[in-house]
Coordinates of C-alpha atoms and ligand atoms in Angstrom, one line a residue:
M1 CA -97.3 -12.0 -7.6
E2 CA -99.1 -14.8 -10.4
E3 CA -99.3 -12.1 -13.3
K4 CA -95.5 -11.6 -12.4
I5 CA -95.4 -15.3 -13.0
E6 CA -97.1 -15.2 -15.8
E7 CA -94.6 -13.1 -17.4
I8 CA -91.5 -15.0 -16.1
K9 CA -93.4 -18.2 -17.9
G10 CA -94.1 -16.3 -21.0
E11 CA -90.3 -15.0 -21.3
I12 CA -89.4 -18.6 -21.2
A13 CA -91.2 -19.5 -23.4
L14 CA -90.2 -17.0 -26.4
E15 CA -86.2 -17.1 -24.8
L16 CA -86.6 -20.9 -25.2
S17 CA -88.2 -20.9 -28.4
E18 CA -84.7 -19.5 -30.0
V19 CA -82.0 -21.5 -28.4
K20 CA -80.5 -23.9 -30.7
T21 CA -77.5 -24.8 -28.9
S22 CA -76.8 -26.5 -25.5
S23 CA -74.9 -24.0 -24.7
E24 CA -77.1 -21.0 -25.1
L25 CA -79.4 -23.6 -23.4
F26 CA -77.1 -24.1 -20.3
R27 CA -77.0 -20.1 -20.1
L28 CA -80.8 -19.2 -19.6
K29 CA -81.1 -22.2 -17.3
A30 CA -78.5 -20.2 -15.2
K31 CA -80.8 -17.6 -15.4
Y32 CA -83.9 -18.7 -14.4
I33 CA -83.6 -22.1 -12.3
L34 CA -80.3 -22.6 -11.6
G35 CA -78.5 -22.0 -7.9
K36 CA -79.2 -18.7 -6.0
A37 CA -79.2 -16.4 -8.3
G38 CA -81.3 -18.4 -10.5
I39 CA -84.6 -15.6 -11.0
I40 CA -87.3 -18.7 -10.1
P41 CA -84.9 -19.4 -6.6
G42 CA -85.1 -15.7 -6.4
L43 CA -89.2 -15.8 -6.2
M44 CA -88.1 -17.9 -3.0
K45 CA -87.0 -14.8 -0.8
E46 CA -90.0 -12.9 -2.0
L47 CA -92.1 -15.4 0.4
G48 CA -90.6 -14.7 3.2
K49 CA -92.0 -11.0 2.6
A50 CA -95.4 -12.6 2.2
S51 CA -98.5 -12.4 4.9
K52 CA -98.7 -15.5 7.1
E53 CA -101.9 -16.1 5.1
D54 CA -101.0 -15.7 1.6
R55 CA -98.0 -17.8 2.2
P56 CA -98.8 -21.4 1.7
K57 CA -100.9 -20.5 -1.3
L58 CA -97.9 -18.3 -2.7
G59 CA -95.6 -21.1 -2.0
M60 CA -97.8 -23.5 -4.6
V61 CA -97.7 -21.2 -7.4
I62 CA -93.7 -20.8 -7.3
N63 CA -93.6 -24.5 -6.6
S64 CA -96.2 -25.3 -9.7
L65 CA -93.6 -22.9 -11.3
K66 CA -90.8 -24.6 -10.7
E67 CA -92.2 -27.9 -11.8
W68 CA -93.3 -26.4 -15.0
A69 CA -90.1 -24.5 -15.8
A70 CA -88.1 -27.9 -15.0
D71 CA -90.2 -29.8 -17.6
Y72 CA -90.2 -27.2 -20.2
F73 CA -86.5 -27.4 -20.0
A74 CA -86.0 -31.0 -20.2
K75 CA -88.1 -31.0 -22.9
K76 CA -86.5 -28.8 -24.5
E77 CA -82.9 -30.1 -23.6
A78 CA -84.2 -33.3 -24.9
E79 CA -85.2 -31.9 -28.3
I80 CA -81.4 -30.5 -28.7
N81 CA -79.9 -32.9 -27.1
E82 CA -81.4 -35.3 -30.3
A83 CA -80.3 -31.8 -32.8
E84 CA -77.0 -32.0 -31.6
R85 CA -76.7 -35.5 -31.7
N86 CA -77.7 -35.9 -35.7
Y87 CA -75.8 -32.9 -37.0
R88 CA -72.5 -34.9 -35.1
Y89 CA -74.1 -38.1 -36.5
K90 CA -74.2 -36.4 -40.3
K91 CA -71.1 -34.9 -39.9
E92 CA -69.2 -38.2 -38.7
E93 CA -70.6 -40.2 -41.6
I94 CA -68.7 -42.9 -43.7
D95 CA -69.6 -43.9 -47.0
I96 CA -68.0 -47.7 -46.7
T97 CA -68.3 -47.9 -50.5
M98 CA -65.6 -45.4 -51.4
P99 CA -62.4 -46.3 -52.6
A100 CA -59.8 -46.3 -49.5
K101 CA -56.8 -43.8 -49.6
R102 CA -53.7 -45.5 -51.0
V103 CA -50.9 -45.4 -48.2
P104 CA -47.8 -45.8 -50.0
Q105 CA -46.2 -49.5 -48.8
G106 CA -42.2 -50.0 -49.1
T107 CA -40.2 -53.0 -50.7
Y108 CA -37.6 -54.8 -49.6
H109 CA -34.2 -54.0 -51.9
P110 CA -33.6 -57.4 -53.4
V111 CA -29.9 -57.2 -51.6
S112 CA -31.9 -57.4 -48.5
I113 CA -34.3 -59.8 -50.2
V114 CA -31.2 -62.5 -50.6
K115 CA -29.3 -61.7 -47.5
A116 CA -32.5 -62.6 -45.6
E117 CA -33.2 -65.8 -47.4
L118 CA -29.6 -66.5 -46.9
I119 CA -29.8 -65.9 -43.6
D120 CA -32.6 -68.1 -43.5
I121 CA -30.9 -71.1 -44.7
F122 CA -27.8 -70.6 -42.7
A123 CA -29.6 -70.4 -39.9
G124 CA -31.8 -73.8 -40.5
M125 CA -27.3 -75.5 -40.4
G126 CA -27.4 -73.5 -37.2
F127 CA -25.1 -70.6 -37.9
R128 CA -25.5 -67.6 -35.5
V129 CA -25.3 -64.4 -37.6
L130 CA -22.4 -61.7 -36.5
E131 CA -22.6 -58.0 -37.6
T132 CA -18.7 -56.7 -36.9
R133 CA -16.8 -53.3 -38.1
E134 CA -16.8 -51.9 -40.6
I135 CA -14.0 -49.8 -40.0
E136 CA -11.3 -51.8 -39.6
D137 CA -8.0 -51.6 -38.2
D138 CA -4.9 -53.1 -40.5
F139 CA -4.1 -56.1 -38.4
H140 CA -8.0 -57.2 -38.4
N141 CA -8.3 -56.7 -42.7
F142 CA -5.2 -57.7 -43.6
T143 CA -2.7 -58.9 -41.3
A144 CA -4.5 -61.5 -39.2
L145 CA -5.7 -63.0 -42.3
N146 CA -2.3 -64.3 -43.5
T147 CA -2.1 -61.3 -46.0
P148 CA 1.7 -59.7 -45.8
K149 CA 2.9 -56.2 -46.3
E150 CA 3.4 -56.5 -50.1
H151 CA 0.1 -58.4 -50.8
P152 CA -1.5 -55.9 -54.1
A153 CA -4.8 -56.0 -51.7
R154 CA -3.1 -54.0 -49.5
D155 CA -2.1 -51.7 -52.6
K156 CA -3.9 -48.1 -51.4
Q157 CA -6.0 -48.0 -54.9
D158 CA -7.7 -50.9 -53.8
T159 CA -8.4 -50.0 -50.4
F160 CA -10.3 -46.5 -48.9
Y161 CA -7.4 -46.0 -45.9
I162 CA -8.8 -43.6 -42.8
N163 CA -5.2 -42.9 -42.1
D164 CA -2.2 -45.3 -42.0
D165 CA -3.7 -47.5 -39.3
F166 CA -7.6 -47.7 -40.2
M167 CA -9.5 -48.2 -43.0
L168 CA -12.9 -48.9 -44.4
R169 CA -12.8 -52.7 -44.2
T170 CA -12.1 -54.5 -48.0
H171 CA -14.2 -57.8 -46.9
T172 CA -15.6 -59.6 -44.4
S173 CA -13.2 -61.5 -43.3
P174 CA -11.8 -59.7 -40.6
G175 CA -15.0 -61.0 -38.9
Q176 CA -13.6 -64.2 -39.0
I177 CA -10.5 -62.8 -37.0
R178 CA -13.0 -61.1 -34.5
S179 CA -15.1 -64.0 -34.0
L180 CA -12.1 -66.8 -33.3
T181 CA -10.6 -64.1 -30.6
T182 CA -14.5 -63.7 -29.0
I183 CA -16.0 -66.9 -29.7
K184 CA -15.0 -70.1 -28.0
P185 CA -14.9 -73.2 -30.2
P186 CA -16.7 -74.8 -31.6
F187 CA -18.9 -71.8 -33.2
K188 CA -21.0 -71.4 -36.9
V189 CA -20.7 -68.2 -37.4
L190 CA -22.5 -65.9 -40.3
I191 CA -21.4 -62.1 -41.3
P192 CA -23.0 -60.3 -43.4
G193 CA -22.3 -56.7 -43.9
R194 CA -21.0 -53.5 -46.2
V195 CA -17.5 -54.0 -47.5
Y196 CA -15.6 -51.5 -49.2
R197 CA -13.6 -50.8 -52.3
A198 CA -11.9 -48.3 -54.4
D199 CA -13.6 -49.3 -58.0
D200 CA -16.9 -47.9 -59.9
D201 CA -18.0 -49.0 -62.9
A202 CA -20.7 -51.1 -64.9
T203 CA -19.5 -54.3 -62.3
H204 CA -17.5 -52.4 -59.5
S205 CA -19.3 -50.4 -56.5
P206 CA -17.6 -48.6 -54.2
M207 CA -19.6 -49.8 -51.1
F208 CA -21.6 -53.5 -51.9
H209 CA -22.5 -56.6 -49.6
Q210 CA -20.6 -59.4 -48.8
I211 CA -21.5 -62.6 -45.9
E212 CA -19.0 -64.4 -44.8
G213 CA -19.4 -67.9 -43.6
M214 CA -17.7 -70.0 -41.0
V215 CA -17.2 -73.2 -39.0
I216 CA -14.4 -74.3 -36.6
D217 CA -14.9 -77.6 -34.9
K218 CA -12.7 -80.6 -34.7
G219 CA -12.5 -82.4 -37.7
V220 CA -13.9 -80.0 -40.0
T221 CA -13.0 -81.1 -43.7
M222 CA -13.0 -80.2 -47.3
A223 CA -15.9 -82.2 -47.5
D224 CA -18.1 -80.4 -45.1
L225 CA -17.3 -77.0 -47.0
K226 CA -18.8 -78.9 -50.2
G227 CA -21.4 -80.3 -49.0
T228 CA -22.8 -77.3 -47.1
L229 CA -21.9 -74.9 -50.2
N230 CA -23.9 -77.8 -52.1
T231 CA -26.5 -77.5 -50.1
L232 CA -26.6 -73.7 -50.0
V233 CA -26.6 -73.4 -53.8
R234 CA -29.5 -76.3 -54.7
K235 CA -31.6 -74.1 -51.9
L236 CA -31.4 -70.9 -53.7
Y237 CA -31.3 -72.4 -57.7
G238 CA -32.9 -75.3 -57.3
E239 CA -32.5 -78.9 -57.0
N240 CA -30.6 -79.6 -60.1
T241 CA -28.1 -77.1 -60.0
V242 CA -24.8 -78.1 -61.3
T243 CA -21.8 -76.6 -58.9
R244 CA -18.3 -77.0 -59.6
F245 CA -15.3 -76.2 -57.4
R246 CA -12.2 -74.5 -58.7
P247 CA -8.6 -74.3 -57.6
H248 CA -7.7 -71.1 -56.4
H249 CA -5.3 -68.5 -54.0
F250 CA -6.6 -66.6 -51.1
P251 CA -3.9 -65.8 -47.9
F252 CA -5.8 -67.0 -45.4
T253 CA -7.3 -70.2 -46.8
E254 CA -5.5 -73.4 -48.0
P255 CA -6.8 -75.0 -49.6
S256 CA -8.9 -72.7 -51.6
C257 CA -11.0 -72.8 -54.2
E258 CA -13.7 -70.8 -56.2
M259 CA -17.2 -72.3 -56.8
D260 CA -19.0 -71.9 -59.9
V261 CA -22.8 -72.8 -60.9
Q262 CA -23.6 -73.5 -64.5
C263 CA -25.4 -70.8 -66.5
H264 CA -28.8 -71.2 -65.9
K265 CA -29.1 -68.9 -69.5
C266 CA -27.1 -71.8 -71.3
G267 CA -27.0 -75.0 -69.3
G268 CA -23.2 -74.8 -69.6
K269 CA -22.7 -74.5 -73.6
G270 CA -21.5 -70.3 -73.2
C271 CA -24.1 -67.3 -73.4
P272 CA -23.3 -63.9 -72.8
T273 CA -24.6 -63.8 -69.3
C274 CA -21.5 -65.8 -68.3
K275 CA -19.5 -64.3 -70.9
G276 CA -19.2 -67.7 -72.9
E277 CA -17.5 -69.5 -69.7
G278 CA -20.7 -71.6 -69.3
W279 CA -20.2 -71.2 -65.9
I280 CA -20.6 -68.6 -63.3
E281 CA -18.4 -68.2 -60.4
I282 CA -20.3 -67.4 -57.6
L283 CA -17.9 -67.5 -54.3
G284 CA -14.4 -67.7 -52.6
A285 CA -14.0 -70.9 -49.9
G286 CA -11.3 -72.9 -48.2
M287 CA -9.9 -74.7 -45.4
I288 CA -9.0 -71.6 -43.0
H289 CA -5.1 -71.4 -43.1
P290 CA -3.1 -72.7 -39.4
K291 CA -1.5 -69.2 -39.6
V292 CA -4.8 -67.7 -39.2
L293 CA -6.2 -70.2 -36.7
E294 CA -2.6 -70.3 -34.0
G295 CA -2.2 -66.1 -34.6
C296 CA -5.9 -66.0 -32.8
G297 CA -4.4 -68.5 -30.2
I298 CA -6.7 -71.5 -31.7
D299 CA -4.7 -74.9 -31.2
T300 CA -4.4 -76.5 -34.7
D301 CA -3.9 -79.4 -33.7
V302 CA -7.3 -80.0 -32.2
Y303 CA -9.2 -77.6 -33.8
S304 CA -9.7 -77.2 -38.0
G305 CA -11.9 -75.0 -39.8
W306 CA -13.3 -73.5 -43.3
A307 CA -14.7 -70.5 -44.7
F308 CA -16.4 -68.7 -47.3
G309 CA -16.9 -65.5 -48.8
M310 CA -19.8 -64.1 -51.0
G311 CA -20.9 -61.1 -52.4
L312 CA -25.1 -60.2 -52.0
E313 CA -25.2 -57.4 -55.0
R314 CA -24.4 -60.6 -57.9
L315 CA -26.3 -62.7 -56.1
A316 CA -29.5 -60.3 -56.5
M317 CA -28.7 -59.6 -59.9
R318 CA -28.9 -63.2 -60.9
R319 CA -32.0 -63.8 -58.6
F320 CA -33.9 -61.4 -60.1
K321 CA -32.6 -60.9 -63.3
I322 CA -31.1 -57.4 -63.2
S323 CA -29.0 -56.3 -65.6
D324 CA -27.3 -53.3 -64.4
L325 CA -25.3 -53.1 -61.1
R326 CA -25.9 -49.4 -61.0
L327 CA -29.8 -50.4 -60.0
I328 CA -29.0 -51.4 -57.1
F329 CA -28.2 -48.6 -56.0
E330 CA -29.4 -45.7 -57.8
N331 CA -32.3 -46.4 -54.9
D332 CA -35.0 -45.6 -58.1
V333 CA -38.2 -46.2 -56.2
R334 CA -39.3 -47.2 -60.0
F335 CA -36.5 -50.3 -59.9
L336 CA -37.2 -51.1 -56.3
Q337 CA -40.9 -51.0 -56.5
Q338 CA -40.5 -54.1 -58.5
F339 CA -39.4 -56.5 -55.7
Ligands
DAH1 N1 -12.3 -62.1 -48.8 C1 -12.7 -62.6 -50.0 C2 -13.0 -61.6 -51.3 O1 -13.6 -61.0 -50.7 C3 -13.3 -63.7 -50.6 C4 -12.8 -64.9 -49.7 C5 -12.8 -66.0 -50.7 C6 -13.8 -65.3 -48.2 C7 -12.0 -67.6 -49.1 C8 -13.1 -66.4 -47.5 C9 -12.9 -67.5 -48.0 O2 -13.9 -66.5 -46.1 O3 -12.3 -68.6 -47.7 O4 -12.7 -61.9 -52.3

């Protein structure tokens, strides 16, 4: 028996000397020391066959083999674990002095920037933001806005009709009707969104953005309108911006006006930027026509209101000194990355 044990020790030592991974080690553990099938546990069975006198001594010898093997395996296991850990550390090593990989970052579109700015300014004055539909019906886009059937704005050349009743909205003003028929006055709303017109050249795009604002309350006057819009322009262009209101005509406001800001380039003398005018038109506005209010079931003896509509592209162009409208829609990243 002792010979056999020496033999087993020799085999274990030999086999373990070649082991390099923990899975190989486990295989050998199974072969020699684990469970009933292991060679060393197998020796215990032979113990039963030995004579009564031999048995205690034999038991001791086998036990000492067991302890020796457990030790031997434990040492090897510690070695292998350490080697494997070192290998993993090496592989996962990070050189924190290496420059980081650049993650490309998006930017906000100039139109989104001015839209967010406007929303911010008006939110500060108590306006809520509404987004109404881009496909409108004839009633909301025209009729309810006091735009009679013969009005040139209805000409098929300006409007993208979908069928006789539906069209892509030509302005955000139908949002006024949607608000007036769903929200109980008094209220203040801001309606930003895309609008569509059959126009396409250096200064017109078939799709562009507007922002509509309206206020309805008791005793609202043109003075409120002027005050609000002047506040807006000063926040956008600076405290010293000079403005003027010019009489104009819109079917859905009475009286109507356009608001101009004095040209920032020439200070009002006239230059290419303002086409020699000294002024740049930035929006249309007015007191909401009583016919519009009454059509929406508002009692005009109690309530009055004002509204304005402005184009965002032109605002963005002025703000960021963009020379050509088409740049705004081409989405060339070299252009967009500048904002
Ligand atoms: N809807 C007009 C347009 O697209 C702009 C406008 C003018 C809106 C006067 C208004 C307003 O709310 O009161 O040209």
